[in-house]
PDB file of C-alpha atoms in Angstrom:
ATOM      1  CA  UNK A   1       0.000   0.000   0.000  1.00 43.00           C
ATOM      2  CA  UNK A   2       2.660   2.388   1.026  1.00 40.00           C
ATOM      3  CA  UNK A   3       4.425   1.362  -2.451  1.00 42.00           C
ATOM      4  CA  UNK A   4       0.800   2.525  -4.222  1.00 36.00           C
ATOM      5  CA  UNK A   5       0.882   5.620  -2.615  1.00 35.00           C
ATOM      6  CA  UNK A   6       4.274   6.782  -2.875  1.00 39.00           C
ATOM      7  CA  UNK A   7       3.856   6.459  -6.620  1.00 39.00           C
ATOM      8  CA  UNK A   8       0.828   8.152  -6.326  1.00 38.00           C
ATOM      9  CA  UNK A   9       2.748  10.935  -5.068  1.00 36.00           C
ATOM     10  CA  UNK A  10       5.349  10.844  -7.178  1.00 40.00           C
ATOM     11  CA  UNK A  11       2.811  11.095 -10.378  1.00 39.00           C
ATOM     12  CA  UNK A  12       1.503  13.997  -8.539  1.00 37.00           C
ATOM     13  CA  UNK A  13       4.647  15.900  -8.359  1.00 40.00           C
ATOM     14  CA  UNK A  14       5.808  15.553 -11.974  1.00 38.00           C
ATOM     15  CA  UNK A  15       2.138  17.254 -13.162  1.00 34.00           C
ATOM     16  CA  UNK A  16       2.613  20.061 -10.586  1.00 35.00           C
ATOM     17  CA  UNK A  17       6.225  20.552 -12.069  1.00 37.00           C
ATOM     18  CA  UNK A  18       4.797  19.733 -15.642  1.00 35.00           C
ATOM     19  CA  UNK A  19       1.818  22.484 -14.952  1.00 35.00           C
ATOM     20  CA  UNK A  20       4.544  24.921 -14.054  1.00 35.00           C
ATOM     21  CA  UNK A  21       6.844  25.000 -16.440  1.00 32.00           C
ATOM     22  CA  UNK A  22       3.756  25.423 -18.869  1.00 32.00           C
ATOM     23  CA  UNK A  23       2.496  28.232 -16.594  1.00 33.00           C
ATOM     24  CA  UNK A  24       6.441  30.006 -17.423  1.00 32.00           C
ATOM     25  CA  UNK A  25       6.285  29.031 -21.021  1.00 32.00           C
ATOM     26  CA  UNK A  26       3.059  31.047 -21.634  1.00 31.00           C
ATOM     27  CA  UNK A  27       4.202  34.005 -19.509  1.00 29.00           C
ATOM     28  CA  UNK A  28       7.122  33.996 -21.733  1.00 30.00           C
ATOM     29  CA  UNK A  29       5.207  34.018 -25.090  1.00 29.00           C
ATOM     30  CA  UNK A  30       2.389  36.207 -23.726  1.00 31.00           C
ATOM     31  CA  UNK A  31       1.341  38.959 -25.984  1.00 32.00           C
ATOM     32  CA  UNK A  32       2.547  42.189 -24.130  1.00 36.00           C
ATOM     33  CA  UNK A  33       0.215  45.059 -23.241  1.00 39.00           C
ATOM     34  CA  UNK A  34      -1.340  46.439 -26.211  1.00 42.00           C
ATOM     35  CA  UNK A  35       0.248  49.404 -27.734  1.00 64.00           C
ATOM     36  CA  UNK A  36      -1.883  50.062 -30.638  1.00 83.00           C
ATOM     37  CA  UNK A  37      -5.125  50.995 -32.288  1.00 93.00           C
ATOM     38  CA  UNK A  38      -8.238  48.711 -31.468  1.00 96.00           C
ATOM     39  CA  UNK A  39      -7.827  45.628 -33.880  1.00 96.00           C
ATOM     40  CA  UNK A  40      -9.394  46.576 -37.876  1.00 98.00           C
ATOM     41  CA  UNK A  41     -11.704  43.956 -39.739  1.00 98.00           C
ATOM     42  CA  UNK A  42      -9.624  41.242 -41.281  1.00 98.00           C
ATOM     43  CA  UNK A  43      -9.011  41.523 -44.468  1.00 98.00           C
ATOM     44  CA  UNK A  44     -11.087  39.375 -45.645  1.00 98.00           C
ATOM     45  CA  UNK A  45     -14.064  41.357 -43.691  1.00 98.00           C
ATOM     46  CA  UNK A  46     -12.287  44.411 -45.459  1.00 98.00           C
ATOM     47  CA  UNK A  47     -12.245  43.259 -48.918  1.00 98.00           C
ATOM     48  CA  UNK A  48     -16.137  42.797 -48.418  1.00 98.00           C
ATOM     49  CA  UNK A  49     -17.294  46.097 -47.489  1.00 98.00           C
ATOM     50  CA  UNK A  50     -15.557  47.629 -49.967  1.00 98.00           C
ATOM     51  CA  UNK A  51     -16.945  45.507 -52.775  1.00 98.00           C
ATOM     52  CA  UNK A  52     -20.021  46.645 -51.173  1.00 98.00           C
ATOM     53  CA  UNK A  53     -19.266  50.178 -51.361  1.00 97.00           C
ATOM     54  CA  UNK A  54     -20.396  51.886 -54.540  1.00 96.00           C
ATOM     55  CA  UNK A  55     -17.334  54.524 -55.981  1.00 97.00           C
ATOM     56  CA  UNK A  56     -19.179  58.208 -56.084  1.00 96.00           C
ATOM     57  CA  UNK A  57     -17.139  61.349 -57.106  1.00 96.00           C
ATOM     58  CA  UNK A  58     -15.713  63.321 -53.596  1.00 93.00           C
ATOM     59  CA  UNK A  59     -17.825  66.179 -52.855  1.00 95.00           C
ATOM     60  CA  UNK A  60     -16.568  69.578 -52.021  1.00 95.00           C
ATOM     61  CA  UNK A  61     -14.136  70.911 -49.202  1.00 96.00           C
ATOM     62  CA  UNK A  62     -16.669  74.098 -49.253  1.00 97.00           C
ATOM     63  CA  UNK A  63     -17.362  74.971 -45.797  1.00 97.00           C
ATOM     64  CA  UNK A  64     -14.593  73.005 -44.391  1.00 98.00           C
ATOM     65  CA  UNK A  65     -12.850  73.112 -41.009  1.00 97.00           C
ATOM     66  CA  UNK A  66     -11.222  71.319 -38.244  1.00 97.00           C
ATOM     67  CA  UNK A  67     -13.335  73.286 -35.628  1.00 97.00           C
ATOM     68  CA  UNK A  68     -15.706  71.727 -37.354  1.00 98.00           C
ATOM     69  CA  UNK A  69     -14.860  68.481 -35.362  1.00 98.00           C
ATOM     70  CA  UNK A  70     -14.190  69.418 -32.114  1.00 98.00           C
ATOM     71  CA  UNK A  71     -11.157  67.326 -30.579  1.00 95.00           C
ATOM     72  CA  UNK A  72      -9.388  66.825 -28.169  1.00 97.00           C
ATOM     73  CA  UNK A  73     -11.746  66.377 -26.107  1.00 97.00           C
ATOM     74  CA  UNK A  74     -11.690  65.532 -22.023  1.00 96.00           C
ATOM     75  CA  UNK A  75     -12.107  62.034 -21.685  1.00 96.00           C
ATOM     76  CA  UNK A  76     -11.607  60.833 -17.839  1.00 93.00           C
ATOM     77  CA  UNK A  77     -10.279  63.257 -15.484  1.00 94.00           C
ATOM     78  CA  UNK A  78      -8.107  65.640 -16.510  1.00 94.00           C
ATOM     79  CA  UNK A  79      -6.878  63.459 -19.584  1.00 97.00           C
ATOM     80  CA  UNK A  80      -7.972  64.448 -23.391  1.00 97.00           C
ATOM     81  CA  UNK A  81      -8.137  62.358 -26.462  1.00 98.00           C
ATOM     82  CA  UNK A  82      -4.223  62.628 -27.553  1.00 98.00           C
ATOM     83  CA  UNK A  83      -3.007  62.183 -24.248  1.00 97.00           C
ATOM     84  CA  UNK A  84      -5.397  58.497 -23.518  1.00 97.00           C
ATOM     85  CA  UNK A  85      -4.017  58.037 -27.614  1.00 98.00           C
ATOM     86  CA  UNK A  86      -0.447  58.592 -26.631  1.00 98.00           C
ATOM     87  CA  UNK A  87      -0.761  56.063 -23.266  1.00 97.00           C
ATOM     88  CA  UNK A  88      -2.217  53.409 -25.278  1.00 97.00           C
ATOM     89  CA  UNK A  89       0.199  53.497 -28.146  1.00 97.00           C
ATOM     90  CA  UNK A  90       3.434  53.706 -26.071  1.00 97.00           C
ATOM     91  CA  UNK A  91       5.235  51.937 -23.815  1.00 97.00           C
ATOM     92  CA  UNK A  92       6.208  52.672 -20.305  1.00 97.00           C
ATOM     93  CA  UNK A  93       4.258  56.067 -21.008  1.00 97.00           C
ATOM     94  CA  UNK A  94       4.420  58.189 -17.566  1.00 97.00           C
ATOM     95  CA  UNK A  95       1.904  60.936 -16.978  1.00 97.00           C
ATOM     96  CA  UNK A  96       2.549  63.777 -14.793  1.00 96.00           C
ATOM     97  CA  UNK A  97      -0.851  65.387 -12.810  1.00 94.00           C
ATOM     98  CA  UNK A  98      -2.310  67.158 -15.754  1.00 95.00           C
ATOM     99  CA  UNK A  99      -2.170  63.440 -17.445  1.00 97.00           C
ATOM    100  CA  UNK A 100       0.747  65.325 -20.121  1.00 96.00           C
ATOM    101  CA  UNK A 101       3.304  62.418 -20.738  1.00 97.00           C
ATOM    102  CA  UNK A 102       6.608  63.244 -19.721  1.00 97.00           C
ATOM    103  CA  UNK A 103       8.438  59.765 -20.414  1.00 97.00           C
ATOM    104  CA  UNK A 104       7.994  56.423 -22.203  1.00 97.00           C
ATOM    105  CA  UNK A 105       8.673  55.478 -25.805  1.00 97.00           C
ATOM    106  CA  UNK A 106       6.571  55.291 -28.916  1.00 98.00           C
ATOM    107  CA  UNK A 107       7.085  53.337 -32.135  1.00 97.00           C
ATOM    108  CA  UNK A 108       5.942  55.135 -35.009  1.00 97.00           C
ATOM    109  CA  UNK A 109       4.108  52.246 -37.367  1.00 97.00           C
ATOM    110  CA  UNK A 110       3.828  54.699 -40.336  1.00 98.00           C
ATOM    111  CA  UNK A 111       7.580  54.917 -40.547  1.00 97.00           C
ATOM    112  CA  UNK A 112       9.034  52.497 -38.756  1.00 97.00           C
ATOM    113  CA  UNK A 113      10.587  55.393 -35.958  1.00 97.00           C
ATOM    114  CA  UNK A 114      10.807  55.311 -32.632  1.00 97.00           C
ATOM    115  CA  UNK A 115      10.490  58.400 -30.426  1.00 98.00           C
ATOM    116  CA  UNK A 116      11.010  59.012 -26.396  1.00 97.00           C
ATOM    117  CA  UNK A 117       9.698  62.795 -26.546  1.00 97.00           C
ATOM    118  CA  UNK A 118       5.885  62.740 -26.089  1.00 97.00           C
ATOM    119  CA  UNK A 119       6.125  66.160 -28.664  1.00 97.00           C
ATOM    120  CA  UNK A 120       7.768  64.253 -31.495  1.00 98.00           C
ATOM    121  CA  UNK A 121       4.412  62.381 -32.152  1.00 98.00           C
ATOM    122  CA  UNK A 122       0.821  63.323 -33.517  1.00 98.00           C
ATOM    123  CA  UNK A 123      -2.289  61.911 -33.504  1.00 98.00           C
ATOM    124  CA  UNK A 124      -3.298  61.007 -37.028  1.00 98.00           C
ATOM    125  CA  UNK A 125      -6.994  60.538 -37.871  1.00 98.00           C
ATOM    126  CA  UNK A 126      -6.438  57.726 -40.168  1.00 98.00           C
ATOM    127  CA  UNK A 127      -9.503  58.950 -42.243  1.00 98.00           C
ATOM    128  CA  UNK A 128      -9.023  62.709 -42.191  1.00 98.00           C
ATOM    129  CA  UNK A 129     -10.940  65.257 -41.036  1.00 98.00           C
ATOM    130  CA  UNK A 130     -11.114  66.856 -44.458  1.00 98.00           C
ATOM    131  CA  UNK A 131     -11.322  63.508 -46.472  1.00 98.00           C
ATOM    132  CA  UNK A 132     -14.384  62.592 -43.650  1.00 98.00           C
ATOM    133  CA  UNK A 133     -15.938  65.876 -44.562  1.00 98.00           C
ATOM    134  CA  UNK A 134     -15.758  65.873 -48.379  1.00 98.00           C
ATOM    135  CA  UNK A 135     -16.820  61.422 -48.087  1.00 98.00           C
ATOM    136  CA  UNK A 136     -20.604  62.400 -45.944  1.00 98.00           C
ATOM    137  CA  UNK A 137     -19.648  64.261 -42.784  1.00 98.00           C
ATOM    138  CA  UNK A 138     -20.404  67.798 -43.740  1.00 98.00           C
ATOM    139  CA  UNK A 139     -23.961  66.522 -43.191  1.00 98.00           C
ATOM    140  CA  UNK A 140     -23.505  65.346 -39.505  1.00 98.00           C
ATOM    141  CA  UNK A 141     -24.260  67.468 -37.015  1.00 98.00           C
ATOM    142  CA  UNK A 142     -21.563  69.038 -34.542  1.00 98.00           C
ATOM    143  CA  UNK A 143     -21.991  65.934 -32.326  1.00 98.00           C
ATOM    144  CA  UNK A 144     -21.806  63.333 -34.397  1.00 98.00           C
ATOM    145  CA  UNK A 145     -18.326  65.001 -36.262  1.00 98.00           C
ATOM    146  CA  UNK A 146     -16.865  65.215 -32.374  1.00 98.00           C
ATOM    147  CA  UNK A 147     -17.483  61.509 -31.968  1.00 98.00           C
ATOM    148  CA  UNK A 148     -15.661  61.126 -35.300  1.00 98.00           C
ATOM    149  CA  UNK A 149     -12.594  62.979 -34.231  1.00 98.00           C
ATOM    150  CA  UNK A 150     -12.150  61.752 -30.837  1.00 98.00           C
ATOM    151  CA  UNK A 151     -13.182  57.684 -31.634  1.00 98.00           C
ATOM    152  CA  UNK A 152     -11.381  55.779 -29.487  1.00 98.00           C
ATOM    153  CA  UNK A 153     -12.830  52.511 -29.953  1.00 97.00           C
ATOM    154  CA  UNK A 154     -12.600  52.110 -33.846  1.00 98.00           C
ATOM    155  CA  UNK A 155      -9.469  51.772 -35.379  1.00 98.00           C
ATOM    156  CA  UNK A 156      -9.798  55.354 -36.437  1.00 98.00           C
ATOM    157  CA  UNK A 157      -6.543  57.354 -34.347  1.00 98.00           C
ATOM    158  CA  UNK A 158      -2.953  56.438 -33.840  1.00 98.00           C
ATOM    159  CA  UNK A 159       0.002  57.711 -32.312  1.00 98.00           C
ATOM    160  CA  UNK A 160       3.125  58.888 -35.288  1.00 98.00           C
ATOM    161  CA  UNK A 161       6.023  60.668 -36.372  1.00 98.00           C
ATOM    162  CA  UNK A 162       4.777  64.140 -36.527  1.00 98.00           C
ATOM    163  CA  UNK A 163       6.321  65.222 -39.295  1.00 97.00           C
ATOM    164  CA  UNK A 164       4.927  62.210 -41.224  1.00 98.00           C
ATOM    165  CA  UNK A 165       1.444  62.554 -40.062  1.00 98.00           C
ATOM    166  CA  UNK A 166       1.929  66.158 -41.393  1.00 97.00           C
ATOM    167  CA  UNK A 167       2.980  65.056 -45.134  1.00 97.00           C
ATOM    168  CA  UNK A 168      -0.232  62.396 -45.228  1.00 98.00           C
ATOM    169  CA  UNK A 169      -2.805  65.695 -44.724  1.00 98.00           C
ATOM    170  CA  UNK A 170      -5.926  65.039 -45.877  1.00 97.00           C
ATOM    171  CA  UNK A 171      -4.629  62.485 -48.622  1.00 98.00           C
ATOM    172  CA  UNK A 172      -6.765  59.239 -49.228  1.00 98.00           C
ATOM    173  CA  UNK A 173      -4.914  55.729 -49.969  1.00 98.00           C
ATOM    174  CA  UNK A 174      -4.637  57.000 -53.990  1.00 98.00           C
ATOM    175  CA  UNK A 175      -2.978  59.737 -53.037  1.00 98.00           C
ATOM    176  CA  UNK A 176      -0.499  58.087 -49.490  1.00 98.00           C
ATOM    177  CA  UNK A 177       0.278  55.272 -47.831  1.00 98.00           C
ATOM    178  CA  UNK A 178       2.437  54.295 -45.082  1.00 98.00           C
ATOM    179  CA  UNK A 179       6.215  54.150 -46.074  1.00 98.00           C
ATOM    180  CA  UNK A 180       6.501  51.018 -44.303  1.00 97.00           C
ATOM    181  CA  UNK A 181       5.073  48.297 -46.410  1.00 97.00           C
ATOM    182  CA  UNK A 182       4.470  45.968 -43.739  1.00 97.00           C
ATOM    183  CA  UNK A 183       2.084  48.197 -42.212  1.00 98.00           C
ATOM    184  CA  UNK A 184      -0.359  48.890 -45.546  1.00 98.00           C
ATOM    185  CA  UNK A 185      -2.136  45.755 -44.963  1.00 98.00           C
ATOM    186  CA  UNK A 186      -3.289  47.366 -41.843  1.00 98.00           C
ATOM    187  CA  UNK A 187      -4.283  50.855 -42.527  1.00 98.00           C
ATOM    188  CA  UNK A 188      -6.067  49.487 -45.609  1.00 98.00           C
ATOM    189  CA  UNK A 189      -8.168  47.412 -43.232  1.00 98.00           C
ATOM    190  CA  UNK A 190      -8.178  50.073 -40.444  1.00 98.00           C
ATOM    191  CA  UNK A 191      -9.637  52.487 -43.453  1.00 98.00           C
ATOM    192  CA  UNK A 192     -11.740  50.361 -44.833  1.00 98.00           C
ATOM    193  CA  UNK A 193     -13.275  49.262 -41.085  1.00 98.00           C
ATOM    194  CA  UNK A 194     -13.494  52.851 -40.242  1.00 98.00           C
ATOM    195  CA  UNK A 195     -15.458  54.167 -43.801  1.00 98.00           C
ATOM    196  CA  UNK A 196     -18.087  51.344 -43.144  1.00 98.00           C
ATOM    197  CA  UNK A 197     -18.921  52.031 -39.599  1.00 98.00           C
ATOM    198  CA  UNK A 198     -19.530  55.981 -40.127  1.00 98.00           C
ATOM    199  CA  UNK A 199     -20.948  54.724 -43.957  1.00 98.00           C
ATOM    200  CA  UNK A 200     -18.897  57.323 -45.866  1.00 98.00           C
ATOM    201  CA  UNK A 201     -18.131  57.180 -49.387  1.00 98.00           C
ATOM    202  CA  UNK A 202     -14.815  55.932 -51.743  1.00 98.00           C
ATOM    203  CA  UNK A 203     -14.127  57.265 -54.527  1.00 98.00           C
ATOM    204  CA  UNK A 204     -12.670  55.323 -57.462  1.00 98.00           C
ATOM    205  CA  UNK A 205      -9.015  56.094 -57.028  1.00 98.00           C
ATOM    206  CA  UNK A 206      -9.328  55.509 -53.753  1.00 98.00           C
ATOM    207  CA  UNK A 207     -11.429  52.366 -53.923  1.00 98.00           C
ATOM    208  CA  UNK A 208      -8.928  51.011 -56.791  1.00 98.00           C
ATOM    209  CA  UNK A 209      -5.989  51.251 -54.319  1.00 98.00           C
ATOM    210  CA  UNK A 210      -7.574  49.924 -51.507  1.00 98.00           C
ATOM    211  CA  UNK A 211      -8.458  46.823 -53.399  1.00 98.00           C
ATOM    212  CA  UNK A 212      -4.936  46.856 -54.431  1.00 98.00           C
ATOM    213  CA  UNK A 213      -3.475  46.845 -50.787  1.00 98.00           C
ATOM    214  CA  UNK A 214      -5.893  44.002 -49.838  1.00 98.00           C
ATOM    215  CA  UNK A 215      -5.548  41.468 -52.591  1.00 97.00           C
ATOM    216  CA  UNK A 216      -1.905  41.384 -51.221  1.00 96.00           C
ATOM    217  CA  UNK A 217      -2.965  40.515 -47.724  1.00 96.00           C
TER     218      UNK A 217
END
């Protein structure tokens, strides 16, 4: 009986020390903290709404501007859009009282850069304000062009090289895309996801390209 039991024991102890060094191997291959964008449609999902989506001419920057789309706005305590943008996206961010980062590091996905000064990066609304406004949002009221600008649950804003974010403007994927290739899969499909939800129109440069990015995904 005693010879039962001490295998019994002995079985034991190898799962325990089995179960843990499976516990270690999956904290080593863990997926860190996310540091980007909510996740876009695959692209499969991607390549379907556009097919869906009918090419119509742009309309007209008349009556155009950024105040138009209020941003950024307050959204928990004393923290605004960019600044819950430029937590997410970084890593070891640290805020100071006013929630401003003063530390961390941010890798730049348009580009490929990485950055440690908070002031180095924008906030680029992957579908512009401008290109928003000329695809359907000139008719939304105030509100619904504030939600637009400050959506932080879509894949619609990310943290990148200023300077970068500056030379996109209010270009469409005809016109720009990333300079790092490995990222235009994404942004089609972060695009693509975004245009659907707020059911704004392509255009058929733009539509032609974004089929182009996709069928290579």
């Amino acid at each position: 009986m005693s010879g039962v039991y001490a295998r019994r024991i002995a079985r034991l102890s190898a799962l325990t020390a089995s179960a843990a060094l499976l516990a270690t191997a999956s904290l080593l291959t863990a997926p860190g903290a996310q540091a980007s964008p909510p996740a876009p449609v695959s692209a499969a999902t991607a390549r379907s709404y556009l097919a869906a989506m009918t090419a119509t001419p742009e309309g007209s920057s008349d009556g155009y501007s950024r105040a138009k789309f209020p941003h950024w706005i307050t959204q928990s305590g004393t923290c605004n859009t960019r600044e819950v943008v430029l937590k997410r996206d970084g890593t070891n961010v640290v805020t100071d009282s006013s929630c401003a980062a003063t530390s961390g590091s941010w890798y730049s996905e348009y580009d490929g850069a990485t950055w440690t000064a908070a002031a180095d990066l924008d906030i680029d609304h992957v579908v512009p304000l401008a290109e928003a406004w000329r695809s359907g949002a000139s008719a939304w009221t105030t509100a619904q062009r504030q939600a637009f600008a400050n959506d932080l649950t879509r894949p619609q804003l990310i943290a990148v090289t200023d300077n970068v974010n500056q030379a996109k403007g209010d270009k469409d994927p005809a016109e720009w895309l990333p300079s790092r290739t490995a990222y235009r899969c994404t942004y089609a499909r972060m695009w693509v996801d975004v245009k659907h939800y707020y059911n704004l129109k392509v255009d058929s440069a733009e539509k032609s390209a974004l089929q182009n990015v996709l069928n290579g995904c």
